[in-house]
């Protein structure tokens, strides 16, 4: 197996407009969620990151974080040109399709391309001069983690020496929020406590995240990726969590585990059942959505970016204070874990997991 390293990452989310700002807020133990118009959600403070006349809002954000990640990795023109690009989003530029992002002052000439999910990947390729192939992945809330896994596989098979992985989602527009409310997935609570028996749904959040993968070098290592499907239902997952447990048995036991933990009652029960059936003693849990909100297809890659940078700095911040910890589970984190397993689950029952190590 080749050594695949995360050499750089960048983010914009409710925690901060940059990765460094996000780490500082997380380290301080502060949530990025805010209450507006009766909804507790995670909003990107700098709206200029979403604006531009040529592309949709999600595409603009993807370009911004991608450009910063590539600069942070120190890639020159040649390295960037030959890289492979994997982009991910659950809802893409749906805001443009539904007319919710009219404030962006788009040009009518680009109205057709602005409604495409794939515009995100195309825009990043155009603006950064990437000539390696680009792929657009939309596997629901597991999209970002799957994009990382597909990039990892491309490097493992020797198809490329480096890859750029980007995930973006902007779910805070009325039409989508109404859909989530109708589906009974959206929380009306003023507190994000995803493992509480009283949890009523998820709190949405905006995010853009990008990271660079390279063969060799120093930094957090993507050790393994795997995925499977529940083949069960379009909205809920099996209460026993058996398909997820089957997936997790293929990984070595980590020092720390970051579950999907959306906050829906069904998911809270099913995912914890999967963990209890997989491990005699469940590793300590890191719950990041109380800090960021549920950023849909960007959530898995956002968590990976935050965790990888914490591993790089050898200082893992803890959970938000006051969260519910069910019996037999632990929310007290090791300060310097050597391995972290990240789980993501997409609507429709697609499970993905990535193991990170820092050697």
Tab-separated table of C-alpha atoms in Angstrom:
chain	number	residue	atom	x	y	z
A	1	UNK	CA	0.000	0.000	0.000
A	2	UNK	CA	1.297	3.438	-0.934
A	3	UNK	CA	1.577	6.145	1.705
A	4	UNK	CA	-1.068	8.770	0.841
A	5	UNK	CA	-0.668	12.003	2.810
A	6	UNK	CA	-2.942	15.008	3.336
A	7	UNK	CA	-0.439	17.761	2.658
A	8	UNK	CA	-2.761	20.770	3.024
A	9	UNK	CA	-6.370	21.689	3.761
A	10	UNK	CA	-8.551	24.774	3.779
A	11	UNK	CA	-12.107	25.462	4.947
A	12	UNK	CA	-14.822	28.061	5.244
A	13	UNK	CA	-17.657	27.164	7.590
A	14	UNK	CA	-19.575	28.392	10.628
A	15	UNK	CA	-16.442	28.034	12.777
A	16	UNK	CA	-14.464	30.487	10.659
A	17	UNK	CA	-13.686	31.719	7.175
A	18	UNK	CA	-10.341	29.861	7.113
A	19	UNK	CA	-8.989	26.594	8.481
A	20	UNK	CA	-6.838	28.412	11.054
A	21	UNK	CA	-9.816	30.441	12.280
A	22	UNK	CA	-11.956	27.296	12.445
A	23	UNK	CA	-9.330	25.463	14.503
A	24	UNK	CA	-9.058	28.407	16.882
A	25	UNK	CA	-12.838	28.471	17.471
A	26	UNK	CA	-12.933	24.706	17.971
A	27	UNK	CA	-9.943	24.896	20.327
A	28	UNK	CA	-11.770	27.564	22.341
A	29	UNK	CA	-14.747	25.216	22.712
A	30	UNK	CA	-17.189	27.555	20.968
A	31	UNK	CA	-19.917	26.463	18.560
A	32	UNK	CA	-20.256	28.279	15.258
A	33	UNK	CA	-24.042	27.891	15.182
A	34	UNK	CA	-26.313	30.919	15.498
A	35	UNK	CA	-30.050	31.457	15.794
A	36	UNK	CA	-31.814	33.393	13.037
A	37	UNK	CA	-35.524	33.411	12.232
A	38	UNK	CA	-36.169	30.474	14.552
A	39	UNK	CA	-33.470	28.219	13.052
A	40	UNK	CA	-30.208	27.259	14.763
A	41	UNK	CA	-27.763	26.813	11.884
A	42	UNK	CA	-24.169	27.263	10.779
A	43	UNK	CA	-23.570	30.196	8.455
A	44	UNK	CA	-20.405	31.327	6.646
A	45	UNK	CA	-19.733	34.851	7.853
A	46	UNK	CA	-17.864	36.131	4.786
A	47	UNK	CA	-20.516	36.189	2.037
A	48	UNK	CA	-18.001	37.452	-0.516
A	49	UNK	CA	-16.733	33.858	-0.762
A	50	UNK	CA	-20.030	32.925	-2.427
A	51	UNK	CA	-20.273	35.797	-4.886
A	52	UNK	CA	-19.323	36.063	-8.542
A	53	UNK	CA	-21.050	36.668	-11.870
A	54	UNK	CA	-19.825	33.653	-13.832
A	55	UNK	CA	-20.478	30.717	-11.476
A	56	UNK	CA	-23.069	29.598	-8.942
A	57	UNK	CA	-22.561	30.326	-5.244
A	58	UNK	CA	-21.392	26.792	-4.389
A	59	UNK	CA	-18.961	26.870	-7.324
A	60	UNK	CA	-17.562	30.233	-6.218
A	61	UNK	CA	-16.961	28.886	-2.718
A	62	UNK	CA	-15.323	25.757	-4.101
A	63	UNK	CA	-12.907	27.837	-6.181
A	64	UNK	CA	-11.965	29.961	-3.176
A	65	UNK	CA	-11.132	27.091	-0.807
A	66	UNK	CA	-9.437	25.091	-3.575
A	67	UNK	CA	-7.150	27.979	-4.472
A	68	UNK	CA	-6.145	28.443	-0.836
A	69	UNK	CA	-5.495	24.713	-0.298
A	70	UNK	CA	-3.266	24.494	-3.382
A	71	UNK	CA	-1.294	27.564	-2.235
A	72	UNK	CA	-0.948	26.051	1.227
A	73	UNK	CA	0.383	22.828	-0.314
A	74	UNK	CA	2.979	24.822	-2.244
A	75	UNK	CA	1.954	23.432	-5.626
A	76	UNK	CA	3.369	25.250	-8.621
A	77	UNK	CA	1.788	25.475	-12.051
A	78	UNK	CA	3.072	22.071	-13.156
A	79	UNK	CA	1.869	20.233	-10.039
A	80	UNK	CA	-1.538	21.881	-10.214
A	81	UNK	CA	-1.911	21.273	-13.940
A	82	UNK	CA	-1.353	17.496	-13.625
A	83	UNK	CA	-3.434	16.913	-10.487
A	84	UNK	CA	-6.667	14.950	-10.510
A	85	UNK	CA	-9.711	16.728	-9.135
A	86	UNK	CA	-12.549	15.134	-7.170
A	87	UNK	CA	-15.397	17.453	-6.177
A	88	UNK	CA	-18.444	16.633	-4.063
A	89	UNK	CA	-21.786	18.127	-3.097
A	90	UNK	CA	-25.191	16.855	-2.043
A	91	UNK	CA	-27.208	19.810	-3.352
A	92	UNK	CA	-24.706	21.566	-5.607
A	93	UNK	CA	-25.966	24.821	-7.082
A	94	UNK	CA	-29.617	24.047	-6.339
A	95	UNK	CA	-30.001	27.580	-4.978
A	96	UNK	CA	-29.497	28.933	-8.505
A	97	UNK	CA	-31.952	26.419	-9.943
A	98	UNK	CA	-34.635	27.533	-7.479
A	99	UNK	CA	-33.833	31.244	-7.683
A	100	UNK	CA	-32.784	31.597	-4.038
A	101	UNK	CA	-29.383	33.088	-4.822
A	102	UNK	CA	-30.585	36.021	-6.925
A	103	UNK	CA	-28.515	38.349	-4.685
A	104	UNK	CA	-25.431	36.942	-6.452
A	105	UNK	CA	-26.171	39.076	-9.564
A	106	UNK	CA	-25.373	36.283	-12.028
A	107	UNK	CA	-24.953	36.783	-15.740
A	108	UNK	CA	-27.811	35.271	-17.768
A	109	UNK	CA	-25.244	33.892	-20.200
A	110	UNK	CA	-24.239	31.327	-17.553
A	111	UNK	CA	-27.734	30.491	-16.284
A	112	UNK	CA	-27.671	26.963	-17.751
A	113	UNK	CA	-24.274	26.014	-16.340
A	114	UNK	CA	-25.071	27.596	-12.965
A	115	UNK	CA	-27.715	24.942	-12.296
A	116	UNK	CA	-25.347	21.997	-12.827
A	117	UNK	CA	-23.792	20.120	-9.923
A	118	UNK	CA	-20.749	19.544	-12.126
A	119	UNK	CA	-20.173	23.281	-12.522
A	120	UNK	CA	-18.399	23.123	-9.148
A	121	UNK	CA	-15.689	20.819	-10.487
A	122	UNK	CA	-15.532	22.542	-13.870
A	123	UNK	CA	-15.125	25.985	-12.293
A	124	UNK	CA	-12.260	24.792	-10.067
A	125	UNK	CA	-10.540	23.176	-13.050
A	126	UNK	CA	-10.903	26.327	-15.148
A	127	UNK	CA	-9.840	28.823	-12.498
A	128	UNK	CA	-6.864	26.820	-11.187
A	129	UNK	CA	-5.713	25.504	-14.568
A	130	UNK	CA	-6.136	21.825	-13.652
A	131	UNK	CA	-5.798	19.587	-16.729
A	132	UNK	CA	-6.059	16.261	-14.943
A	133	UNK	CA	-9.558	14.748	-15.126
A	134	UNK	CA	-12.249	16.076	-12.823
A	135	UNK	CA	-15.060	14.063	-11.286
A	136	UNK	CA	-18.219	15.260	-9.519
A	137	UNK	CA	-19.635	13.042	-6.778
A	138	UNK	CA	-23.093	13.536	-5.267
A	139	UNK	CA	-23.635	10.625	-2.870
A	140	UNK	CA	-25.799	12.600	-0.458
A	141	UNK	CA	-24.172	13.378	2.880
A	142	UNK	CA	-21.346	10.912	2.234
A	143	UNK	CA	-20.279	12.736	-0.947
A	144	UNK	CA	-17.218	14.496	0.472
A	145	UNK	CA	-15.861	11.406	2.205
A	146	UNK	CA	-16.416	9.350	-0.940
A	147	UNK	CA	-14.581	11.977	-3.013
A	148	UNK	CA	-11.628	11.594	-0.663
A	149	UNK	CA	-11.864	7.810	-0.981
A	150	UNK	CA	-11.955	7.945	-4.781
A	151	UNK	CA	-8.919	10.236	-4.800
A	152	UNK	CA	-7.138	7.833	-2.437
A	153	UNK	CA	-7.882	4.944	-4.815
A	154	UNK	CA	-6.567	6.908	-7.803
A	155	UNK	CA	-3.278	7.502	-5.997
A	156	UNK	CA	-3.082	3.913	-4.747
A	157	UNK	CA	-3.405	2.567	-8.288
A	158	UNK	CA	-0.697	4.896	-9.597
A	159	UNK	CA	-3.001	6.861	-11.904
A	160	UNK	CA	-1.787	10.165	-10.458
A	161	UNK	CA	0.802	11.533	-8.043
A	162	UNK	CA	-1.480	14.119	-6.442
A	163	UNK	CA	-5.163	14.969	-6.129
A	164	UNK	CA	-7.276	17.908	-5.058
A	165	UNK	CA	-10.489	17.040	-3.189
A	166	UNK	CA	-13.203	19.686	-2.716
A	167	UNK	CA	-16.642	19.500	-1.075
A	168	UNK	CA	-19.233	22.277	-0.900
A	169	UNK	CA	-22.822	22.578	0.322
A	170	UNK	CA	-25.025	25.603	0.961
A	171	UNK	CA	-28.319	24.230	2.340
A	172	UNK	CA	-29.683	27.421	3.895
A	173	UNK	CA	-32.321	28.372	1.376
A	174	UNK	CA	-36.093	28.208	1.993
A	175	UNK	CA	-37.118	25.531	-0.494
A	176	UNK	CA	-34.625	22.940	0.778
A	177	UNK	CA	-35.309	23.755	4.423
A	178	UNK	CA	-39.036	23.215	3.787
A	179	UNK	CA	-38.260	19.842	2.220
A	180	UNK	CA	-36.208	18.809	5.240
A	181	UNK	CA	-38.978	20.006	7.553
A	182	UNK	CA	-41.614	18.043	5.615
A	183	UNK	CA	-39.405	14.951	5.794
A	184	UNK	CA	-39.059	15.415	9.570
A	185	UNK	CA	-35.278	15.620	9.334
A	186	UNK	CA	-34.847	19.265	10.407
A	187	UNK	CA	-34.576	20.125	14.104
A	188	UNK	CA	-36.664	22.857	15.709
A	189	UNK	CA	-34.571	22.761	18.882
A	190	UNK	CA	-32.360	25.591	20.128
A	191	UNK	CA	-29.663	23.073	21.090
A	192	UNK	CA	-27.609	20.715	18.929
A	193	UNK	CA	-27.170	17.559	21.028
A	194	UNK	CA	-27.108	14.714	18.463
A	195	UNK	CA	-26.959	11.733	20.850
A	196	UNK	CA	-29.624	12.962	23.253
A	197	UNK	CA	-32.791	10.827	23.543
A	198	UNK	CA	-34.665	14.095	22.908
A	199	UNK	CA	-32.873	14.970	19.672
A	200	UNK	CA	-35.381	15.985	17.008
A	201	UNK	CA	-33.331	16.350	13.826
A	202	UNK	CA	-30.283	18.041	12.379
A	203	UNK	CA	-29.160	21.661	12.321
A	204	UNK	CA	-28.023	22.634	8.793
A	205	UNK	CA	-24.755	24.387	8.058
A	206	UNK	CA	-22.840	25.895	5.144
A	207	UNK	CA	-19.305	24.813	4.281
A	208	UNK	CA	-16.635	24.677	1.634
A	209	UNK	CA	-13.553	22.523	2.148
A	210	UNK	CA	-10.566	21.497	0.055
A	211	UNK	CA	-7.545	19.322	0.706
A	212	UNK	CA	-4.551	18.078	-1.236
A	213	UNK	CA	-3.438	14.448	-1.345
A	214	UNK	CA	0.050	13.387	-2.368
A	215	UNK	CA	2.142	10.258	-2.518
A	216	UNK	CA	4.626	10.228	0.365
A	217	UNK	CA	5.749	13.139	2.486
A	218	UNK	CA	4.917	14.124	6.024
A	219	UNK	CA	1.510	14.638	7.582
A	220	UNK	CA	-1.717	12.786	8.320
A	221	UNK	CA	-1.983	9.561	6.325
A	222	UNK	CA	-5.189	8.325	4.690
A	223	UNK	CA	-4.758	4.705	5.695
A	224	UNK	CA	-7.938	3.133	4.344
A	225	UNK	CA	-11.277	3.925	2.699
A	226	UNK	CA	-14.289	1.669	2.292
A	227	UNK	CA	-18.005	2.026	1.616
A	228	UNK	CA	-21.206	-0.032	1.422
A	229	UNK	CA	-24.974	0.443	1.169
A	230	UNK	CA	-27.894	-0.429	3.415
A	231	UNK	CA	-30.238	-1.371	0.518
A	232	UNK	CA	-33.043	-0.618	2.950
A	233	UNK	CA	-34.954	2.675	2.612
A	234	UNK	CA	-34.656	6.120	1.028
A	235	UNK	CA	-35.088	8.034	4.315
A	236	UNK	CA	-34.235	5.880	7.328
A	237	UNK	CA	-31.493	3.392	8.151
A	238	UNK	CA	-31.860	-0.027	9.831
A	239	UNK	CA	-32.249	0.457	13.581
A	240	UNK	CA	-29.702	-2.263	14.350
A	241	UNK	CA	-27.076	-0.497	12.213
A	242	UNK	CA	-25.970	-3.873	10.852
A	243	UNK	CA	-24.724	-2.705	7.408
A	244	UNK	CA	-22.605	0.026	8.995
A	245	UNK	CA	-21.249	-2.449	11.550
A	246	UNK	CA	-20.303	-4.775	8.684
A	247	UNK	CA	-18.375	-1.937	7.045
A	248	UNK	CA	-16.535	-1.018	10.253
A	249	UNK	CA	-15.287	-4.565	10.888
A	250	UNK	CA	-12.911	-4.097	7.957
A	251	UNK	CA	-10.991	-1.360	9.801
A	252	UNK	CA	-8.531	-1.628	12.655
A	253	UNK	CA	-9.839	-0.159	15.892
A	254	UNK	CA	-8.987	3.569	16.076
A	255	UNK	CA	-7.946	5.668	19.060
A	256	UNK	CA	-10.784	8.082	18.279
A	257	UNK	CA	-13.992	7.814	16.269
A	258	UNK	CA	-15.890	10.646	14.562
A	259	UNK	CA	-19.405	9.387	13.751
A	260	UNK	CA	-21.846	10.915	11.280
A	261	UNK	CA	-24.176	11.785	14.196
A	262	UNK	CA	-26.687	13.954	12.356
A	263	UNK	CA	-29.128	14.389	15.225
A	264	UNK	CA	-32.126	12.558	13.773
A	265	UNK	CA	-33.584	10.103	16.270
A	266	UNK	CA	-33.358	7.179	13.848
A	267	UNK	CA	-29.725	7.857	13.039
A	268	UNK	CA	-28.714	8.378	16.664
A	269	UNK	CA	-30.069	4.940	17.546
A	270	UNK	CA	-28.853	3.071	14.474
A	271	UNK	CA	-25.307	4.455	14.400
A	272	UNK	CA	-24.736	3.870	18.113
A	273	UNK	CA	-26.092	0.318	17.776
A	274	UNK	CA	-23.597	-0.243	14.959
A	275	UNK	CA	-20.713	0.975	17.119
A	276	UNK	CA	-21.735	-1.149	20.103
A	277	UNK	CA	-21.991	-4.275	17.962
A	278	UNK	CA	-18.611	-3.597	16.320
A	279	UNK	CA	-16.510	-2.866	19.403
A	280	UNK	CA	-16.381	-4.538	22.807
A	281	UNK	CA	-15.361	-1.088	24.030
A	282	UNK	CA	-16.355	1.790	21.733
A	283	UNK	CA	-13.500	4.286	21.160
A	284	UNK	CA	-14.016	7.868	22.414
A	285	UNK	CA	-16.373	9.824	20.163
A	286	UNK	CA	-15.754	13.221	18.566
A	287	UNK	CA	-18.996	15.011	17.607
A	288	UNK	CA	-18.268	17.900	15.230
A	289	UNK	CA	-21.748	18.838	13.991
A	290	UNK	CA	-22.564	20.713	17.244
A	291	UNK	CA	-19.700	23.043	16.189
A	292	UNK	CA	-20.363	23.292	12.435
A	293	UNK	CA	-23.941	22.216	11.815
A	294	UNK	CA	-24.738	19.464	9.334
A	295	UNK	CA	-23.104	20.575	6.098
A	296	UNK	CA	-24.607	17.729	4.073
A	297	UNK	CA	-22.219	16.485	1.363
A	298	UNK	CA	-19.392	18.641	2.693
A	299	UNK	CA	-19.643	17.290	6.246
A	300	UNK	CA	-17.364	14.258	5.928
A	301	UNK	CA	-14.553	16.143	4.203
A	302	UNK	CA	-14.966	19.113	6.556
A	303	UNK	CA	-14.487	16.822	9.550
A	304	UNK	CA	-11.453	15.238	7.875
A	305	UNK	CA	-9.905	18.666	7.251
A	306	UNK	CA	-10.387	19.745	10.870
A	307	UNK	CA	-9.170	16.427	12.284
A	308	UNK	CA	-6.165	16.181	9.951
A	309	UNK	CA	-4.965	19.646	10.948
A	310	UNK	CA	-5.437	18.801	14.637
A	311	UNK	CA	-3.384	15.632	14.073
A	312	UNK	CA	-0.718	17.647	12.269
A	313	UNK	CA	-0.477	20.034	15.237
A	314	UNK	CA	-0.650	17.100	17.679
A	315	UNK	CA	-3.356	18.817	19.722
A	316	UNK	CA	-6.897	17.469	19.370
A	317	UNK	CA	-9.557	19.874	20.724
A	318	UNK	CA	-12.436	18.293	22.623
A	319	UNK	CA	-16.193	18.064	22.256
A	320	UNK	CA	-18.578	20.914	22.906
A	321	UNK	CA	-19.354	21.017	26.618
A	322	UNK	CA	-22.691	19.737	27.888
A	323	UNK	CA	-23.386	17.141	25.193
A	324	UNK	CA	-25.313	13.999	26.103
A	325	UNK	CA	-23.196	10.868	26.352
A	326	UNK	CA	-25.229	7.632	26.225
A	327	UNK	CA	-24.338	4.747	28.534
A	328	UNK	CA	-21.210	2.861	27.571
A	329	UNK	CA	-19.845	5.665	25.388
A	330	UNK	CA	-17.153	8.254	26.055
A	331	UNK	CA	-16.804	11.864	24.900
A	332	UNK	CA	-13.471	12.511	26.668
A	333	UNK	CA	-10.862	12.591	23.917
A	334	UNK	CA	-7.185	11.637	23.973
A	335	UNK	CA	-5.015	14.732	23.481
A	336	UNK	CA	-2.821	13.075	20.854
A	337	UNK	CA	-4.616	10.189	19.122
A	338	UNK	CA	-2.589	8.262	16.576
A	339	UNK	CA	-5.584	7.090	14.540
A	340	UNK	CA	-9.053	8.500	13.849
A	341	UNK	CA	-11.901	6.807	12.011
A	342	UNK	CA	-14.417	9.100	10.284
A	343	UNK	CA	-17.883	7.818	9.290
A	344	UNK	CA	-20.373	9.411	6.871
A	345	UNK	CA	-23.807	8.205	5.794
A	346	UNK	CA	-25.811	9.453	2.838
A	347	UNK	CA	-29.594	9.635	2.505
A	348	UNK	CA	-30.650	6.442	0.784
A	349	UNK	CA	-28.316	4.355	2.901
A	350	UNK	CA	-24.770	4.791	1.593
A	351	UNK	CA	-22.095	4.369	4.282
A	352	UNK	CA	-18.467	5.487	3.935
A	353	UNK	CA	-15.509	5.439	6.314
A	354	UNK	CA	-11.929	6.727	6.212
A	355	UNK	CA	-9.127	5.903	8.645
A	356	UNK	CA	-6.519	8.619	9.303
A	357	UNK	CA	-3.240	8.006	11.105
A	358	UNK	CA	-0.390	10.246	12.179
A	359	UNK	CA	2.896	8.367	12.367
